PDB file of C-alpha atoms in Angstrom:
ATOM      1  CA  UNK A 717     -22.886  70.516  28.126  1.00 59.00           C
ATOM      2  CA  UNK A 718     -21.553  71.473  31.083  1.00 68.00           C
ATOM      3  CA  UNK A 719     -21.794  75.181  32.258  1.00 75.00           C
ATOM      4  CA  UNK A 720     -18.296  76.883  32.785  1.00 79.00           C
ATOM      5  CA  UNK A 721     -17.019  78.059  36.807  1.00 82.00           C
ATOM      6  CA  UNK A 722     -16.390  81.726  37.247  1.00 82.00           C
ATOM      7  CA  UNK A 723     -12.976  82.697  38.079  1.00 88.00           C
ATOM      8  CA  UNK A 724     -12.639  84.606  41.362  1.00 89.00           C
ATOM      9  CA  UNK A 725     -12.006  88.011  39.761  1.00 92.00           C
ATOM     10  CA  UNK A 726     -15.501  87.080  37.930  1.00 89.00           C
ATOM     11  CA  UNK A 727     -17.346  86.265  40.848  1.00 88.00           C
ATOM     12  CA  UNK A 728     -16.347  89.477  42.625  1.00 90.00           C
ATOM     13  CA  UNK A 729     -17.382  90.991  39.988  1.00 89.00           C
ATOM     14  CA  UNK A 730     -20.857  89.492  39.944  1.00 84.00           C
ATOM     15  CA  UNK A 731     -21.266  90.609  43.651  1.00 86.00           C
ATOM     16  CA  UNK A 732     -20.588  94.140  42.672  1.00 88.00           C
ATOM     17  CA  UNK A 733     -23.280  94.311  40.021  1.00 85.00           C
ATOM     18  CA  UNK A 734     -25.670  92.315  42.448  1.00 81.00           C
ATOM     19  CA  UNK A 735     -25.586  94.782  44.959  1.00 83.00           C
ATOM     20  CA  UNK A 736     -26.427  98.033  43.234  1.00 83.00           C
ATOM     21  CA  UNK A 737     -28.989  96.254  40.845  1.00 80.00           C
ATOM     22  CA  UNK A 738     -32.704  95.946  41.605  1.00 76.00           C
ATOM     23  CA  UNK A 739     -34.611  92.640  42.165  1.00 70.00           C
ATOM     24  CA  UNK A 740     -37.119  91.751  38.985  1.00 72.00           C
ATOM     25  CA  UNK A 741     -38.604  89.291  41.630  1.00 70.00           C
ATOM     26  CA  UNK A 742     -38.464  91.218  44.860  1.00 70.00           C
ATOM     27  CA  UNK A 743     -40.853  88.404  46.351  1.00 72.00           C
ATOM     28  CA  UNK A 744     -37.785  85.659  46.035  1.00 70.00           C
ATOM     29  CA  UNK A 745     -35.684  85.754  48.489  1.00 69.00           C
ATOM     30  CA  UNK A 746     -31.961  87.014  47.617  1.00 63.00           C
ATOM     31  CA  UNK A 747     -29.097  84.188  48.299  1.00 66.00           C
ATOM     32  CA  UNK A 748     -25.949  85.056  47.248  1.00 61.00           C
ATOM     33  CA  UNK A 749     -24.780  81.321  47.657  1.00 62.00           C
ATOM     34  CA  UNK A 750     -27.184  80.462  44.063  1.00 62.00           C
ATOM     35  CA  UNK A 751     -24.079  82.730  42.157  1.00 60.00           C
ATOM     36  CA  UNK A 752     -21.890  81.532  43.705  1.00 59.00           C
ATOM     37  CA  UNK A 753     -19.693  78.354  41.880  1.00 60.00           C
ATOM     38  CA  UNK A 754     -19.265  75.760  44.117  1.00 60.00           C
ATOM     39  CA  UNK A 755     -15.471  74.274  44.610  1.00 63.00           C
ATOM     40  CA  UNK A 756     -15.275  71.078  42.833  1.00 66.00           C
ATOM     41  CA  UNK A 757     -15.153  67.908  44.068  1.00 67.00           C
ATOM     42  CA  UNK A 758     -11.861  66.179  44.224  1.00 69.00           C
ATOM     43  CA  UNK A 759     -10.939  64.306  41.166  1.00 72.00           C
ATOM     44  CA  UNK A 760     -10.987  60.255  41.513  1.00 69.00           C
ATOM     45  CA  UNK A 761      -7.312  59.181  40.283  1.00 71.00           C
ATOM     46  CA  UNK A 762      -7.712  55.987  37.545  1.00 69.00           C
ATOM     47  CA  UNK A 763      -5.638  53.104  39.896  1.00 67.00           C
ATOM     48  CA  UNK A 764      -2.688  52.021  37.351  1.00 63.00           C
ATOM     49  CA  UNK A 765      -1.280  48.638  37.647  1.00 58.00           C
ATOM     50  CA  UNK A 766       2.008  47.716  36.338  1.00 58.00           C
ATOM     51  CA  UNK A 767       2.546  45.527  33.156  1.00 59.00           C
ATOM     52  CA  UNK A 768       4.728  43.264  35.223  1.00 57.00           C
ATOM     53  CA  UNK A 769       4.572  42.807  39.052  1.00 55.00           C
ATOM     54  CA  UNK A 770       7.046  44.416  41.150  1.00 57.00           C
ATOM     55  CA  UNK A 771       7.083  41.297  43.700  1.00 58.00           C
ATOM     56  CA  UNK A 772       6.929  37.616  42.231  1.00 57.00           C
ATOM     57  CA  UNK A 773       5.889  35.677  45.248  1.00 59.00           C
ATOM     58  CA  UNK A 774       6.438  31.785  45.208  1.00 58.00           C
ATOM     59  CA  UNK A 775       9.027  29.778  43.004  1.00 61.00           C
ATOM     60  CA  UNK A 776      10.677  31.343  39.878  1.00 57.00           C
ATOM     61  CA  UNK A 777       9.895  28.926  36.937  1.00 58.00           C
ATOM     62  CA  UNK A 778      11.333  29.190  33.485  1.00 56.00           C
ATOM     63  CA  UNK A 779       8.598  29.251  30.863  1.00 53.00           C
ATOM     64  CA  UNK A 780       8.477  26.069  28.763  1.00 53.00           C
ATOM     65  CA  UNK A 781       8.408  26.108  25.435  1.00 49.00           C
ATOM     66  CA  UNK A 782       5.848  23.645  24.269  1.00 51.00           C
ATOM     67  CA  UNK A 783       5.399  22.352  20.290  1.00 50.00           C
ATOM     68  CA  UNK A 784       1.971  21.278  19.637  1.00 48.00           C
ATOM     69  CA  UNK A 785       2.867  19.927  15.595  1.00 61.00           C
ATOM     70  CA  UNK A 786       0.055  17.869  13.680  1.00 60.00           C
ATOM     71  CA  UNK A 787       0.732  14.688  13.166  1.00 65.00           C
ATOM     72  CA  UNK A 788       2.499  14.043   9.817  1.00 63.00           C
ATOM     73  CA  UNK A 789       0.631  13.030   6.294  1.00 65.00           C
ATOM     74  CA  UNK A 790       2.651   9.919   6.739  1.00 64.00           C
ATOM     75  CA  UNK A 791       1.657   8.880  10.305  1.00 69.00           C
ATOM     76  CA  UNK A 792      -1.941  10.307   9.092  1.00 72.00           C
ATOM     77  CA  UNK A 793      -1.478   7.665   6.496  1.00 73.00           C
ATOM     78  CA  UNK A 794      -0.708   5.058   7.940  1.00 69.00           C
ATOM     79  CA  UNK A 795      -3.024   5.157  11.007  1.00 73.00           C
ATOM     80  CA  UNK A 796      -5.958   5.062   8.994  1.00 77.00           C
ATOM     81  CA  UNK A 797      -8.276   1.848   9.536  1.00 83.00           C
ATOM     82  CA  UNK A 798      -7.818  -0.574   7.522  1.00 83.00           C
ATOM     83  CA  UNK A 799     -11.209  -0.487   5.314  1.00 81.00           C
ATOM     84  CA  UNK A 800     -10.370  -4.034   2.873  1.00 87.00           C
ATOM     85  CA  UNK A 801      -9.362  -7.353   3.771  1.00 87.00           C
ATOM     86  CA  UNK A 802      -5.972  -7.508   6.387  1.00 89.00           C
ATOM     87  CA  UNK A 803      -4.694 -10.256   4.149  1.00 90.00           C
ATOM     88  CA  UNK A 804      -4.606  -8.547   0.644  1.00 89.00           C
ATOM     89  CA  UNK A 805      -3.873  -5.056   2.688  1.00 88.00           C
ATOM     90  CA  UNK A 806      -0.492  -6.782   4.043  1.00 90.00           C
ATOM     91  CA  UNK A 807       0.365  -7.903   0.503  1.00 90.00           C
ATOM     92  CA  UNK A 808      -0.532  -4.468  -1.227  1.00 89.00           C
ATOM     93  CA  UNK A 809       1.892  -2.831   1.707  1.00 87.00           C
ATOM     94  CA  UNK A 810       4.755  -4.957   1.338  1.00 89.00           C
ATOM     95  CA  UNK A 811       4.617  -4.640  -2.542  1.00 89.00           C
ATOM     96  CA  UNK A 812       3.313  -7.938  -3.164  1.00 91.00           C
ATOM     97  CA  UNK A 813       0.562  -6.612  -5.228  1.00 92.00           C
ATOM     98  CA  UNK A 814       1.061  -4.992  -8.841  1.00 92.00           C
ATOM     99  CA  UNK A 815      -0.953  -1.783  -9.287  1.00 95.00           C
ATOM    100  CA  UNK A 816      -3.166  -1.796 -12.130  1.00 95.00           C
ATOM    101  CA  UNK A 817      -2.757   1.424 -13.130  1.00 95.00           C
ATOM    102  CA  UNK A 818      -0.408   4.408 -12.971  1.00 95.00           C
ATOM    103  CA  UNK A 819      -0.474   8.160 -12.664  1.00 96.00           C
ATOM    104  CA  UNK A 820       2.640  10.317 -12.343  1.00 95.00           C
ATOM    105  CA  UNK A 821       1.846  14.025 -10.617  1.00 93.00           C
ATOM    106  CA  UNK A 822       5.742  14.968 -10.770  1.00 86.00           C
ATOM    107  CA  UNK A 823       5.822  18.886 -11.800  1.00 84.00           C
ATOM    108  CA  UNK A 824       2.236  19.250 -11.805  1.00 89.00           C
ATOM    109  CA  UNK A 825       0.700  22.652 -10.153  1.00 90.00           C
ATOM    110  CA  UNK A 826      -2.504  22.097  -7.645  1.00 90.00           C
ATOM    111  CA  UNK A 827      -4.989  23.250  -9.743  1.00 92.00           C
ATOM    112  CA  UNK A 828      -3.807  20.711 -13.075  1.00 94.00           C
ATOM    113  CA  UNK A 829      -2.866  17.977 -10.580  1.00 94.00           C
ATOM    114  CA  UNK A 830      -6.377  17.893  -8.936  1.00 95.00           C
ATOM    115  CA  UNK A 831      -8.750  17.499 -12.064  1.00 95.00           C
ATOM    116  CA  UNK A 832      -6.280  14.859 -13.763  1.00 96.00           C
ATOM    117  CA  UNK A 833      -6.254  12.814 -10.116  1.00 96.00           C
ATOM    118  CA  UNK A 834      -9.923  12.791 -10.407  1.00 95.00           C
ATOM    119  CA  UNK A 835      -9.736  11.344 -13.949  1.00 96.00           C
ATOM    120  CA  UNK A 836      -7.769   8.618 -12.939  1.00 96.00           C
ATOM    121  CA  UNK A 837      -9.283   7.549 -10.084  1.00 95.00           C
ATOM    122  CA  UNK A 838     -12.963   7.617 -11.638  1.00 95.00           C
ATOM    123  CA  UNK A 839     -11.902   6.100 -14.989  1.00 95.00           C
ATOM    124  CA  UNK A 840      -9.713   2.940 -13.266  1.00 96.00           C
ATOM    125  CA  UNK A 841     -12.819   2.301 -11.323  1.00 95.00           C
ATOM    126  CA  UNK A 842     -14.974   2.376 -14.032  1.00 94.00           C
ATOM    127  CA  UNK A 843     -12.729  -0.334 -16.194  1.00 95.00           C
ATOM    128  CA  UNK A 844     -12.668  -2.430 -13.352  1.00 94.00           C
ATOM    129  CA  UNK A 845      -9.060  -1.255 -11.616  1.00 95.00           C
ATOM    130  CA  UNK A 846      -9.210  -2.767  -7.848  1.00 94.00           C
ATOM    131  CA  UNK A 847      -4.838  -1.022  -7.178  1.00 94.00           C
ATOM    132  CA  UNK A 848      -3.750   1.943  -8.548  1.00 96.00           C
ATOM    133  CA  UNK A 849      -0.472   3.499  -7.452  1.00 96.00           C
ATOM    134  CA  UNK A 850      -0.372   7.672  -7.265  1.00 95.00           C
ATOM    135  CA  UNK A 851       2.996   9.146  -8.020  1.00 94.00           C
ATOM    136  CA  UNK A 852       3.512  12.759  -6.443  1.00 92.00           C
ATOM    137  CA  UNK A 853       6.944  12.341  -5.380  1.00 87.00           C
ATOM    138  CA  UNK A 854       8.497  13.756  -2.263  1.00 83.00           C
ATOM    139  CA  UNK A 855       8.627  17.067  -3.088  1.00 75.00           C
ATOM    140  CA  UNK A 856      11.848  19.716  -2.781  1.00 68.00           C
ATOM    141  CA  UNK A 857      13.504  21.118   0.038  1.00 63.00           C
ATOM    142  CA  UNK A 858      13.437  24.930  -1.161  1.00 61.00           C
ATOM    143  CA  UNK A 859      13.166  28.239   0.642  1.00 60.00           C
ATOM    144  CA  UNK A 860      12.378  30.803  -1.860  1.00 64.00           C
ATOM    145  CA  UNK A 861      13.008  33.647   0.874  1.00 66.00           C
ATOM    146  CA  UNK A 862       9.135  34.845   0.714  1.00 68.00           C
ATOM    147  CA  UNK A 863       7.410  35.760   3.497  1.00 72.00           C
ATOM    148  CA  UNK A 864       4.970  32.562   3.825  1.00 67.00           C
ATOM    149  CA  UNK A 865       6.581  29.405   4.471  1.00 63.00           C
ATOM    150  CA  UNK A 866       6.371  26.969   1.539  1.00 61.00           C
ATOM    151  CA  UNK A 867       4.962  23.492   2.284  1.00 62.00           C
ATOM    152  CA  UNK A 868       7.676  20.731   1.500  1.00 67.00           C
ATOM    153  CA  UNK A 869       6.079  18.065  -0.733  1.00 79.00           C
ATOM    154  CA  UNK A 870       2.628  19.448  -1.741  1.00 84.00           C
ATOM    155  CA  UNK A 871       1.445  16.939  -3.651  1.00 89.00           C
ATOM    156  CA  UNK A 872       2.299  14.293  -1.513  1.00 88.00           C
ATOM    157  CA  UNK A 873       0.385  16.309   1.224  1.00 87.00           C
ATOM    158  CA  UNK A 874      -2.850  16.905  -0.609  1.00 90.00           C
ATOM    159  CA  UNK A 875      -2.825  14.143  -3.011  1.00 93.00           C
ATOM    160  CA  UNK A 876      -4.587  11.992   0.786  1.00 92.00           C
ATOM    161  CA  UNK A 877      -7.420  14.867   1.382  1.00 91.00           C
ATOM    162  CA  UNK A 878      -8.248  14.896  -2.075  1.00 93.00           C
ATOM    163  CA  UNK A 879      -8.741  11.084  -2.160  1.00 93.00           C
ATOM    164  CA  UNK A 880     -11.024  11.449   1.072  1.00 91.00           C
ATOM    165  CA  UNK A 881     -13.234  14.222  -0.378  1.00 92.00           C
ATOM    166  CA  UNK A 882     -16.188  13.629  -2.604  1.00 92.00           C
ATOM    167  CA  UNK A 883     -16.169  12.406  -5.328  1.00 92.00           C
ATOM    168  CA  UNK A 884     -13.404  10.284  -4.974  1.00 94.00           C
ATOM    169  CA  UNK A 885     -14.184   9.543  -1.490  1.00 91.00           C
ATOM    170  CA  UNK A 886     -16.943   6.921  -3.202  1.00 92.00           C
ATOM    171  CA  UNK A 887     -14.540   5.100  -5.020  1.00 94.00           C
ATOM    172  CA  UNK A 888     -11.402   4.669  -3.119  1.00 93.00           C
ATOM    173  CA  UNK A 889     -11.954   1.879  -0.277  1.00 92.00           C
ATOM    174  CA  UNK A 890      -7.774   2.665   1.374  1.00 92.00           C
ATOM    175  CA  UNK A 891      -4.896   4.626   1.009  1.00 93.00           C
ATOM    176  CA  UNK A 892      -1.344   3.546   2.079  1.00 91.00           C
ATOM    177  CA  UNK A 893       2.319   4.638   1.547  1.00 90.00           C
ATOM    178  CA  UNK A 894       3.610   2.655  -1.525  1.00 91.00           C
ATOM    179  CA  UNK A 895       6.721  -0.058  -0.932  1.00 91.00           C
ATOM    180  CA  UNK A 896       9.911   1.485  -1.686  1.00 90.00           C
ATOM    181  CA  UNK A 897      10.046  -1.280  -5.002  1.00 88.00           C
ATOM    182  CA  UNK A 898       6.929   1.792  -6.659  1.00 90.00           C
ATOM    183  CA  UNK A 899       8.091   5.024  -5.059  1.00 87.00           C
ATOM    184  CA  UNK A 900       7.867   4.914  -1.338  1.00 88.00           C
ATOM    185  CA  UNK A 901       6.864   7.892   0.829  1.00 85.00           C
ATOM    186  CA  UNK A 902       6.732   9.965  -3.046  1.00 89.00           C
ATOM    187  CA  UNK A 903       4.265   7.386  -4.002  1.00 92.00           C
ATOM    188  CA  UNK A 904       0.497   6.115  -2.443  1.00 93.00           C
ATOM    189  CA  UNK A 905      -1.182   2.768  -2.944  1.00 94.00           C
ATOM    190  CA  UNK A 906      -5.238   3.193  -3.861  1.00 94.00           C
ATOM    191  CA  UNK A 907      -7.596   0.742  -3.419  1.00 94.00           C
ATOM    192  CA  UNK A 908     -10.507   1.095  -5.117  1.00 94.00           C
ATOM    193  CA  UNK A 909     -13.773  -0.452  -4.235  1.00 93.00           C
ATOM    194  CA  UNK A 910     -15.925  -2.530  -6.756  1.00 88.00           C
ATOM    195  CA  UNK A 911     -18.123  -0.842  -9.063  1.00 81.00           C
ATOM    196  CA  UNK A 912     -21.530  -1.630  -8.669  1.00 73.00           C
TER     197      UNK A 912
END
């Protein structure tokens, strides 16, 4: 804590008293400079800088407004490698190949759309499926006015990450859009690898 300055009414004071007191100590020497406050030093000013320069020096650009967007489920999709034989995966993209089995996610919430996925997928495998064709649908173009954005096509979206995530991950062998004759971009191919 630091020790408060006398004001110069106080000090003068002080010197009055001084001088008609007696000395406890008579032996130390009497300065009048150790009541004395010193002045203080000069206060350091904080340097400020402005939030925006007064002076731009070199050429005035515009700021460019740069998108940096993921690349779509669909492009996601459809750059994946192919995993099974070129020939049949030609056929299976051009509709060539009947799917073996069906499942139709249309109006189904996340959570009852996952577990029922995972039914399908495991259970055509097990009877021996090799194509199955995944119906989620495109999904609607709605704005309910809410403050977080609503992802168009859900489904359609998540339907791919859950096929590449354990446990299905060990039974499907490649994913692709479906031809437009079973559903199109609302619609995926699955190829499922051979029970062992």
């Amino acid at each position: 804590m630091s020790k408060r300055r006398l004001r110069p009414d106080e000090e003068e004071l002080w010197r009055k008293v001084t001088a008609k007191a007696e000395r406890l100590h008579p032996e130390k020497p009497f300065d009048p400079s150790d009541f004395v406050t010193p002045t203080p030093a000069p206060k350091v000013r904080r340097q400020v800088f402005d939030a925006v320069p007064q002076k731009i020096i070199g050429p005035v650009t515009k700021p460019q407004t740069q998108i940096s967007r993921a690349p779509s489920i669909m492009d996601q999709v459809g750059a994946a490698k192919v995993q099974m034989d070129r020939k049949s995966f030609e056929q299976m993209k051009r509709g060539k190949l009947r799917p073996e089995g069906k499942i139709d996610l249309h109006g189904m919430t996340l959570d009852r759309a996952h577990p029922a996925l995972t039914r399908f997928i495991l259970s055509a495998q097990a009877d021996g499926k090799r194509l199955v064709l995944v119906v989620t649908g495109k999904g609607k173009q709605r704005d309910d006015g809410g403050p977080i954005p609503v992802r168009f096509g859900v489904l359609r979206h998540q339907v791919p990450q859950w096929l590449a995530m354990p446990p299905l991950s060990s039974a499907v062998l490649q994913v692709t859009q479906a031809h437009l004759r079973h559903g199109g971009g609302g619609a995926y191919y699955v190829y499922l690898r051979k029970r062992r």
